[in-house]
């Protein structure tokens, strides 16, 4: 997608050096007033910019913007499989692709955005992604089978994320059923990434899944204060800085592998790998159900189709296909 002037200016400033308003204006053949307005708009997005008379503008914190060519370079030959769109600002990447899913929009379409203003999580939770703080994108994937065959899809996507994180040296990441990636930070498990999957199509015919993924890159104290659960980011848990273009390219590669395997043999072939990352295995948990009930028991893994198994003293092992799981404190 065509960049707005704000993001064109940020792209110039992303090298971390001072650039005068005059030089930026000449680059884009526009007035210095337009550059000044773009700088002010960037500050409204939360970007901190030095403004020094006689020297120009400089970013206080460097920002790496998403670039389609950089993402494709990481993906190698398989980049032809994907239709990647990058947006400056949008309400929700999931909503965008859900609207496209019913049309002839290409399979393996990706929508990524620098800023998301009305992101949606599970159970109707809303959240925003500020510039440079998270990697936010969605993937449209079409399946020959109906929605009834997609049980365990969110767990499969979690495996792809874990594989990608491992390739960047983030080896402590684990999976919380059904769709969160957690990692231990300061002796506490905190959320590093989340998955939201929405389905469209018949239960038995062809179906489409929009896979939304949000990964915390570098959260500000302000953003952390607005999150209703313990959270961390890649900057806090990785040894080296991770380039978001390289990360997105690698995740798409790993998703292609995992989704191909899922399409052939469903979650059954991925279950064993998922179990190795199950963060609450054999621990006492509380599962909050949609009807207000709660189930307390030992987490005993998942079934062949990704349902959670909980062992209770009264009912033995029960299986659940939805709910919110939390670790029960001793």
mmCIF file of N, CA and C in Angstrom, residues 138-251:
data_model
loop_
_atom_site.group_PDB
_atom_site.id
_atom_site.type_symbol
_atom_site.label_atom_id
_atom_site.label_comp_id
_atom_site.label_asym_id
_atom_site.label_seq_id
_atom_site.Cartn_x
_atom_site.Cartn_y
_atom_site.Cartn_z
ATOM 1 N N UNK A 138 -2.505 -10.210 10.190
ATOM 2 C CA UNK A 138 -3.476 -11.292 10.023
ATOM 3 C C UNK A 138 -3.197 -12.016 8.717
ATOM 4 N N UNK A 139 -3.576 -13.286 8.693
ATOM 5 C CA UNK A 139 -3.362 -14.140 7.529
ATOM 6 C C UNK A 139 -4.671 -14.816 7.147
ATOM 7 N N UNK A 140 -5.054 -14.688 5.882
ATOM 8 C CA UNK A 140 -6.233 -15.380 5.354
ATOM 9 C C UNK A 140 -5.789 -16.707 4.747
ATOM 10 N N UNK A 141 -6.316 -17.801 5.299
ATOM 11 C CA UNK A 141 -5.931 -19.137 4.822
ATOM 12 C C UNK A 141 -7.191 -19.921 4.492
ATOM 13 N N UNK A 142 -7.233 -20.452 3.284
ATOM 14 C CA UNK A 142 -8.425 -21.168 2.827
ATOM 15 C C UNK A 142 -8.194 -22.679 2.919
ATOM 16 N N UNK A 143 -9.229 -23.390 3.413
ATOM 17 C CA UNK A 143 -9.157 -24.839 3.596
ATOM 18 C C UNK A 143 -10.213 -25.523 2.733
ATOM 19 N N UNK A 144 -9.872 -26.717 2.252
ATOM 20 C CA UNK A 144 -10.839 -27.498 1.477
ATOM 21 C C UNK A 144 -11.939 -28.058 2.363
ATOM 22 N N UNK A 145 -11.592 -28.371 3.627
ATOM 23 C CA UNK A 145 -12.577 -28.902 4.557
ATOM 24 C C UNK A 145 -13.386 -27.801 5.210
ATOM 25 N N UNK A 146 -14.499 -28.176 5.822
ATOM 26 C CA UNK A 146 -15.356 -27.215 6.494
ATOM 27 C C UNK A 146 -14.817 -26.802 7.848
ATOM 28 N N UNK A 147 -15.517 -25.851 8.461
ATOM 29 C CA UNK A 147 -15.092 -25.333 9.760
ATOM 30 C C UNK A 147 -15.036 -26.425 10.821
ATOM 31 N N UNK A 148 -15.834 -27.474 10.648
ATOM 32 C CA UNK A 148 -15.853 -28.562 11.630
ATOM 33 C C UNK A 148 -14.545 -29.341 11.647
ATOM 34 N N UNK A 149 -13.711 -29.168 10.611
ATOM 35 C CA UNK A 149 -12.436 -29.897 10.540
ATOM 36 C C UNK A 149 -11.266 -29.086 11.081
ATOM 37 N N UNK A 150 -11.535 -27.884 11.587
ATOM 38 C CA UNK A 150 -10.449 -26.978 11.969
ATOM 39 C C UNK A 150 -10.198 -26.933 13.469
ATOM 40 N N UNK A 151 -10.703 -27.912 14.203
ATOM 41 C CA UNK A 151 -10.447 -27.959 15.645
ATOM 42 C C UNK A 151 -8.944 -28.059 15.898
ATOM 43 N N UNK A 152 -8.460 -27.256 16.825
ATOM 44 C CA UNK A 152 -7.038 -27.266 17.149
ATOM 45 C C UNK A 152 -6.201 -26.336 16.300
ATOM 46 N N UNK A 153 -6.847 -25.546 15.434
ATOM 47 C CA UNK A 153 -6.085 -24.663 14.543
ATOM 48 C C UNK A 153 -5.278 -23.631 15.322
ATOM 49 N N UNK A 154 -5.870 -23.039 16.354
ATOM 50 C CA UNK A 154 -5.140 -22.021 17.121
ATOM 51 C C UNK A 154 -3.919 -22.624 17.814
ATOM 52 N N UNK A 155 -4.011 -23.891 18.219
ATOM 53 C CA UNK A 155 -2.875 -24.558 18.848
ATOM 54 C C UNK A 155 -1.763 -24.789 17.827
ATOM 55 N N UNK A 156 -2.160 -25.140 16.605
ATOM 56 C CA UNK A 156 -1.175 -25.331 15.538
ATOM 57 C C UNK A 156 -0.442 -24.028 15.233
ATOM 58 N N UNK A 157 -1.183 -22.927 15.198
ATOM 59 C CA UNK A 157 -0.568 -21.617 14.947
ATOM 60 C C UNK A 157 0.425 -21.284 16.059
ATOM 61 N N UNK A 158 0.082 -21.637 17.291
ATOM 62 C CA UNK A 158 0.997 -21.414 18.408
ATOM 63 C C UNK A 158 2.323 -22.125 18.206
ATOM 64 N N UNK A 159 2.284 -23.328 17.660
ATOM 65 C CA UNK A 159 3.513 -24.071 17.382
ATOM 66 C C UNK A 159 4.386 -23.313 16.384
ATOM 67 N N UNK A 160 3.770 -22.745 15.348
ATOM 68 C CA UNK A 160 4.527 -21.974 14.360
ATOM 69 C C UNK A 160 5.230 -20.792 15.016
ATOM 70 N N UNK A 161 4.540 -20.113 15.935
ATOM 71 C CA UNK A 161 5.156 -18.980 16.628
ATOM 72 C C UNK A 161 6.332 -19.437 17.472
ATOM 73 N N UNK A 162 6.166 -20.547 18.190
ATOM 74 C CA UNK A 162 7.256 -21.061 19.017
ATOM 75 C C UNK A 162 8.472 -21.390 18.154
ATOM 76 N N UNK A 163 8.251 -22.047 17.030
ATOM 77 C CA UNK A 163 9.364 -22.375 16.134
ATOM 78 C C UNK A 163 10.103 -21.114 15.690
ATOM 79 N N UNK A 164 9.345 -20.081 15.350
ATOM 80 C CA UNK A 164 9.967 -18.828 14.909
ATOM 81 C C UNK A 164 10.752 -18.178 16.038
ATOM 82 N N UNK A 165 10.161 -18.118 17.230
ATOM 83 C CA UNK A 165 10.864 -17.522 18.366
ATOM 84 C C UNK A 165 12.161 -18.268 18.649
ATOM 85 N N UNK A 166 12.141 -19.581 18.556
ATOM 86 C CA UNK A 166 13.352 -20.367 18.787
ATOM 87 C C UNK A 166 14.450 -19.990 17.795
ATOM 88 N N UNK A 167 14.067 -19.716 16.562
ATOM 89 C CA UNK A 167 15.066 -19.365 15.547
ATOM 90 C C UNK A 167 15.734 -18.032 15.866
ATOM 91 N N UNK A 168 15.073 -17.204 16.665
ATOM 92 C CA UNK A 168 15.653 -15.920 17.065
ATOM 93 C C UNK A 168 16.221 -15.970 18.483
ATOM 94 N N UNK A 169 16.369 -17.165 19.019
ATOM 95 C CA UNK A 169 17.000 -17.321 20.324
ATOM 96 C C UNK A 169 16.089 -17.151 21.513
ATOM 97 N N UNK A 170 14.786 -16.990 21.277
ATOM 98 C CA UNK A 170 13.825 -16.866 22.380
ATOM 99 C C UNK A 170 13.320 -18.278 22.678
ATOM 100 N N UNK A 171 14.098 -19.011 23.481
ATOM 101 C CA UNK A 171 13.838 -20.447 23.645
ATOM 102 C C UNK A 171 12.946 -20.767 24.837
ATOM 103 N N UNK A 172 12.645 -19.779 25.676
ATOM 104 C CA UNK A 172 11.835 -20.057 26.858
ATOM 105 C C UNK A 172 10.344 -19.901 26.648
ATOM 106 N N UNK A 173 9.927 -19.567 25.428
ATOM 107 C CA UNK A 173 8.503 -19.334 25.166
ATOM 108 C C UNK A 173 7.716 -20.636 25.270
ATOM 109 N N UNK A 174 6.524 -20.563 25.875
ATOM 110 C CA UNK A 174 5.653 -21.719 26.018
ATOM 111 C C UNK A 174 4.222 -21.337 25.639
ATOM 112 N N UNK A 175 3.363 -22.354 25.536
ATOM 113 C CA UNK A 175 2.005 -22.135 25.047
ATOM 114 C C UNK A 175 0.974 -22.316 26.150
ATOM 115 N N UNK A 176 0.072 -21.360 26.219
ATOM 116 C CA UNK A 176 -1.073 -21.429 27.127
ATOM 117 C C UNK A 176 -2.311 -21.715 26.278
ATOM 118 N N UNK A 177 -3.006 -22.786 26.617
ATOM 119 C CA UNK A 177 -4.200 -23.163 25.850
ATOM 120 C C UNK A 177 -5.261 -22.061 25.953
ATOM 121 N N UNK A 178 -5.936 -21.680 24.866
ATOM 122 C CA UNK A 178 -5.733 -22.216 23.523
ATOM 123 C C UNK A 178 -4.918 -21.330 22.591
ATOM 124 N N UNK A 179 -4.571 -20.104 23.013
ATOM 125 C CA UNK A 179 -4.044 -19.197 21.979
ATOM 126 C C UNK A 179 -3.093 -18.114 22.473
ATOM 127 N N UNK A 180 -2.374 -18.343 23.542
ATOM 128 C CA UNK A 180 -1.411 -17.353 24.016
ATOM 129 C C UNK A 180 -0.011 -17.950 24.069
ATOM 130 N N UNK A 181 0.981 -17.094 23.839
ATOM 131 C CA UNK A 181 2.379 -17.462 24.045
ATOM 132 C C UNK A 181 2.857 -16.741 25.298
ATOM 133 N N UNK A 182 3.364 -17.512 26.260
ATOM 134 C CA UNK A 182 3.871 -16.964 27.511
ATOM 135 C C UNK A 182 5.372 -17.210 27.606
ATOM 136 N N UNK A 183 6.030 -16.405 28.423
ATOM 137 C CA UNK A 183 7.445 -16.621 28.701
ATOM 138 C C UNK A 183 7.736 -16.109 30.102
ATOM 139 N N UNK A 184 8.687 -16.754 30.759
ATOM 140 C CA UNK A 184 9.003 -16.357 32.124
ATOM 141 C C UNK A 184 9.890 -15.118 32.100
ATOM 142 N N UNK A 185 9.481 -14.118 32.825
ATOM 143 C CA UNK A 185 10.206 -12.851 32.913
ATOM 144 C C UNK A 185 10.095 -12.362 34.346
ATOM 145 N N UNK A 186 11.233 -12.201 35.003
ATOM 146 C CA UNK A 186 11.253 -11.779 36.408
ATOM 147 C C UNK A 186 10.439 -12.753 37.275
ATOM 148 N N UNK A 187 10.710 -14.050 37.078
ATOM 149 C CA UNK A 187 10.116 -15.130 37.882
ATOM 150 C C UNK A 187 8.594 -15.198 37.780
ATOM 151 N N UNK A 188 8.058 -14.753 36.663
ATOM 152 C CA UNK A 188 6.612 -14.814 36.455
ATOM 153 C C UNK A 188 6.331 -15.047 34.973
ATOM 154 N N UNK A 189 5.349 -15.922 34.695
ATOM 155 C CA UNK A 189 4.962 -16.122 33.302
ATOM 156 C C UNK A 189 4.134 -14.932 32.828
ATOM 157 N N UNK A 190 4.566 -14.365 31.694
ATOM 158 C CA UNK A 190 3.897 -13.191 31.151
ATOM 159 C C UNK A 190 3.569 -13.420 29.674
ATOM 160 N N UNK A 191 2.550 -12.716 29.211
ATOM 161 C CA UNK A 191 2.114 -12.876 27.820
ATOM 162 C C UNK A 191 3.064 -12.166 26.867
ATOM 163 N N UNK A 192 3.502 -12.908 25.867
ATOM 164 C CA UNK A 192 4.387 -12.368 24.845
ATOM 165 C C UNK A 192 3.655 -12.161 23.518
ATOM 166 N N UNK A 193 2.691 -13.031 23.241
ATOM 167 C CA UNK A 193 1.960 -12.950 21.971
ATOM 168 C C UNK A 193 0.588 -13.585 22.124
ATOM 169 N N UNK A 194 -0.320 -13.184 21.253
ATOM 170 C CA UNK A 194 -1.674 -13.729 21.276
ATOM 171 C C UNK A 194 -2.164 -14.045 19.875
ATOM 172 N N UNK A 195 -3.125 -14.951 19.810
ATOM 173 C CA UNK A 195 -3.688 -15.412 18.541
ATOM 174 C C UNK A 195 -5.205 -15.262 18.589
ATOM 175 N N UNK A 196 -5.793 -14.762 17.524
ATOM 176 C CA UNK A 196 -7.249 -14.705 17.389
ATOM 177 C C UNK A 196 -7.623 -15.279 16.032
ATOM 178 N N UNK A 197 -8.421 -16.347 16.040
ATOM 179 C CA UNK A 197 -8.833 -16.982 14.792
ATOM 180 C C UNK A 197 -10.335 -16.817 14.596
ATOM 181 N N UNK A 198 -10.704 -16.357 13.409
ATOM 182 C CA UNK A 198 -12.110 -16.222 13.040
ATOM 183 C C UNK A 198 -12.353 -17.037 11.770
ATOM 184 N N UNK A 199 -13.476 -17.729 11.742
ATOM 185 C CA UNK A 199 -13.776 -18.641 10.641
ATOM 186 C C UNK A 199 -14.936 -18.132 9.800
ATOM 187 N N UNK A 200 -14.891 -18.483 8.530
ATOM 188 C CA UNK A 200 -15.990 -18.157 7.626
ATOM 189 C C UNK A 200 -16.189 -19.326 6.667
ATOM 190 N N UNK A 201 -17.441 -19.692 6.438
ATOM 191 C CA UNK A 201 -17.733 -20.794 5.530
ATOM 192 C C UNK A 201 -18.645 -21.815 6.164
ATOM 193 N N UNK A 202 -18.933 -22.868 5.431
ATOM 194 C CA UNK A 202 -19.827 -23.919 5.906
ATOM 195 C C UNK A 202 -19.111 -24.847 6.874
ATOM 196 N N UNK A 203 -19.895 -25.517 7.701
ATOM 197 C CA UNK A 203 -19.324 -26.484 8.630
ATOM 198 C C UNK A 203 -18.731 -27.674 7.885
ATOM 199 N N UNK A 204 -19.303 -28.025 6.741
ATOM 200 C CA UNK A 204 -18.843 -29.217 6.026
ATOM 201 C C UNK A 204 -18.200 -28.900 4.675
ATOM 202 N N UNK A 205 -18.494 -27.740 4.099
ATOM 203 C CA UNK A 205 -17.921 -27.403 2.793
ATOM 204 C C UNK A 205 -16.572 -26.724 2.946
ATOM 205 N N UNK A 206 -16.208 -25.915 1.959
ATOM 206 C CA UNK A 206 -14.958 -25.170 2.048
ATOM 207 C C UNK A 206 -15.075 -24.077 3.107
ATOM 208 N N UNK A 207 -13.947 -23.732 3.707
ATOM 209 C CA UNK A 207 -13.957 -22.716 4.761
ATOM 210 C C UNK A 207 -12.689 -21.875 4.682
ATOM 211 N N UNK A 208 -12.755 -20.728 5.334
ATOM 212 C CA UNK A 208 -11.606 -19.830 5.407
ATOM 213 C C UNK A 208 -11.364 -19.462 6.857
ATOM 214 N N UNK A 209 -10.097 -19.303 7.199
ATOM 215 C CA UNK A 209 -9.724 -18.854 8.539
ATOM 216 C C UNK A 209 -8.920 -17.572 8.418
ATOM 217 N N UNK A 210 -9.255 -16.596 9.237
ATOM 218 C CA UNK A 210 -8.432 -15.400 9.367
ATOM 219 C C UNK A 210 -7.687 -15.527 10.685
ATOM 220 N N UNK A 211 -6.388 -15.615 10.587
ATOM 221 C CA UNK A 211 -5.518 -15.855 11.740
ATOM 222 C C UNK A 211 -4.870 -14.537 12.132
ATOM 223 N N UNK A 212 -5.306 -13.970 13.238
ATOM 224 C CA UNK A 212 -4.744 -12.720 13.721
ATOM 225 C C UNK A 212 -3.675 -12.981 14.763
ATOM 226 N N UNK A 213 -2.544 -12.298 14.642
ATOM 227 C CA UNK A 213 -1.420 -12.488 15.560
ATOM 228 C C UNK A 213 -0.908 -11.130 16.016
ATOM 229 N N UNK A 214 -0.722 -10.994 17.313
ATOM 230 C CA UNK A 214 -0.117 -9.800 17.885
ATOM 231 C C UNK A 214 1.053 -10.196 18.760
ATOM 232 N N UNK A 215 2.220 -9.632 18.488
ATOM 233 C CA UNK A 215 3.441 -9.955 19.229
ATOM 234 C C UNK A 215 3.987 -8.676 19.846
ATOM 235 N N UNK A 216 4.233 -8.706 21.135
ATOM 236 C CA UNK A 216 4.781 -7.541 21.822
ATOM 237 C C UNK A 216 6.263 -7.391 21.479
ATOM 238 N N UNK A 217 6.619 -6.265 20.874
ATOM 239 C CA UNK A 217 8.007 -6.008 20.505
ATOM 240 C C UNK A 217 8.725 -5.184 21.561
ATOM 241 N N UNK A 218 8.172 -4.023 21.864
ATOM 242 C CA UNK A 218 8.807 -3.127 22.841
ATOM 243 C C UNK A 218 7.722 -2.242 23.434
ATOM 244 N N UNK A 219 7.118 -2.703 24.520
ATOM 245 C CA UNK A 219 5.986 -2.004 25.122
ATOM 246 C C UNK A 219 6.448 -0.853 26.005
ATOM 247 N N UNK A 220 5.760 0.267 25.898
ATOM 248 C CA UNK A 220 6.028 1.396 26.786
ATOM 249 C C UNK A 220 5.394 1.133 28.149
ATOM 250 N N UNK A 221 5.834 1.863 29.150
ATOM 251 C CA UNK A 221 5.238 1.728 30.483
ATOM 252 C C UNK A 221 3.748 2.071 30.438
ATOM 253 N N UNK A 222 3.399 3.039 29.603
ATOM 254 C CA UNK A 222 1.993 3.425 29.475
ATOM 255 C C UNK A 222 1.168 2.268 28.923
ATOM 256 N N UNK A 223 1.678 1.609 27.895
ATOM 257 C CA UNK A 223 0.947 0.482 27.309
ATOM 258 C C UNK A 223 0.834 -0.672 28.294
ATOM 259 N N UNK A 224 1.914 -0.954 29.015
ATOM 260 C CA UNK A 224 1.882 -2.032 30.005
ATOM 261 C C UNK A 224 0.835 -1.771 31.072
ATOM 262 N N UNK A 225 0.665 -0.505 31.437
ATOM 263 C CA UNK A 225 -0.291 -0.164 32.497
ATOM 264 C C UNK A 225 -1.736 -0.384 32.061
ATOM 265 N N UNK A 226 -1.979 -0.456 30.749
ATOM 266 C CA UNK A 226 -3.337 -0.630 30.229
ATOM 267 C C UNK A 226 -3.673 -2.091 29.932
ATOM 268 N N UNK A 227 -2.703 -2.994 30.121
ATOM 269 C CA UNK A 227 -2.931 -4.417 29.847
ATOM 270 C C UNK A 227 -3.403 -5.096 31.123
ATOM 271 N N UNK A 228 -4.497 -5.878 31.008
ATOM 272 C CA UNK A 228 -5.142 -6.445 32.192
ATOM 273 C C UNK A 228 -4.566 -7.787 32.629
ATOM 274 N N UNK A 229 -3.333 -8.081 32.220
ATOM 275 C CA UNK A 229 -2.670 -9.316 32.634
ATOM 276 C C UNK A 229 -1.166 -9.100 32.556
ATOM 277 N N UNK A 230 -0.373 -9.914 33.245
ATOM 278 C CA UNK A 230 1.082 -9.765 33.160
ATOM 279 C C UNK A 230 1.556 -9.914 31.717
ATOM 280 N N UNK A 231 2.345 -8.972 31.243
ATOM 281 C CA UNK A 231 2.803 -8.993 29.851
ATOM 282 C C UNK A 231 4.263 -8.591 29.777
ATOM 283 N N UNK A 232 4.917 -9.050 28.737
ATOM 284 C CA UNK A 232 6.298 -8.669 28.479
ATOM 285 C C UNK A 232 6.482 -8.515 26.976
ATOM 286 N N UNK A 233 7.716 -8.257 26.545
ATOM 287 C CA UNK A 233 7.965 -8.060 25.117
ATOM 288 C C UNK A 233 9.289 -8.700 24.715
ATOM 289 N N UNK A 234 9.505 -8.783 23.414
ATOM 290 C CA UNK A 234 10.716 -9.424 22.909
ATOM 291 C C UNK A 234 11.976 -8.685 23.325
ATOM 292 N N UNK A 235 11.894 -7.367 23.442
ATOM 293 C CA UNK A 235 13.060 -6.599 23.865
ATOM 294 C C UNK A 235 13.521 -7.020 25.253
ATOM 295 N N UNK A 236 12.576 -7.367 26.118
ATOM 296 C CA UNK A 236 12.900 -7.732 27.500
ATOM 297 C C UNK A 236 13.438 -9.150 27.633
ATOM 298 N N UNK A 237 13.091 -10.035 26.701
ATOM 299 C CA UNK A 237 13.432 -11.457 26.875
ATOM 300 C C UNK A 237 14.426 -11.979 25.842
ATOM 301 N N UNK A 238 14.838 -11.160 24.895
ATOM 302 C CA UNK A 238 15.791 -11.624 23.882
ATOM 303 C C UNK A 238 17.149 -10.962 24.096
ATOM 304 N N UNK A 239 18.191 -11.665 23.695
ATOM 305 C CA UNK A 239 19.555 -11.163 23.873
ATOM 306 C C UNK A 239 19.855 -10.057 22.872
ATOM 307 N N UNK A 240 19.422 -10.249 21.635
ATOM 308 C CA UNK A 240 19.678 -9.280 20.585
ATOM 309 C C UNK A 240 18.370 -8.683 20.075
ATOM 310 N N UNK A 241 18.463 -7.487 19.528
ATOM 311 C CA UNK A 241 17.272 -6.844 18.964
ATOM 312 C C UNK A 241 16.775 -7.636 17.758
ATOM 313 N N UNK A 242 15.472 -7.810 17.676
ATOM 314 C CA UNK A 242 14.871 -8.588 16.596
ATOM 315 C C UNK A 242 14.203 -7.649 15.601
ATOM 316 N N UNK A 243 14.605 -7.749 14.355
ATOM 317 C CA UNK A 243 14.035 -6.920 13.296
ATOM 318 C C UNK A 243 12.634 -7.429 12.958
ATOM 319 N N UNK A 244 11.614 -6.575 13.013
ATOM 320 C CA UNK A 244 10.239 -7.043 12.767
ATOM 321 C C UNK A 244 10.018 -7.591 11.360
ATOM 322 N N UNK A 245 10.755 -7.084 10.371
ATOM 323 C CA UNK A 245 10.627 -7.626 9.017
ATOM 324 C C UNK A 245 11.141 -9.063 8.954
ATOM 325 N N UNK A 246 12.274 -9.305 9.598
ATOM 326 C CA UNK A 246 12.830 -10.657 9.632
ATOM 327 C C UNK A 246 11.913 -11.588 10.412
ATOM 328 N N UNK A 247 11.352 -11.082 11.507
ATOM 329 C CA UNK A 247 10.463 -11.908 12.323
ATOM 330 C C UNK A 247 9.201 -12.280 11.553
ATOM 331 N N UNK A 248 8.583 -11.296 10.894
ATOM 332 C CA UNK A 248 7.355 -11.578 10.147
ATOM 333 C C UNK A 248 7.629 -12.550 8.997
ATOM 334 N N UNK A 249 8.721 -12.349 8.291
ATOM 335 C CA UNK A 249 9.058 -13.256 7.203
ATOM 336 C C UNK A 249 9.244 -14.683 7.688
ATOM 337 N N UNK A 250 9.912 -14.834 8.829
ATOM 338 C CA UNK A 250 10.137 -16.176 9.375
ATOM 339 C C UNK A 250 8.835 -16.805 9.862
ATOM 340 N N UNK A 251 7.991 -16.014 10.511
ATOM 341 C CA UNK A 251 6.709 -16.549 10.990
ATOM 342 C C UNK A 251 5.859 -17.041 9.822
#
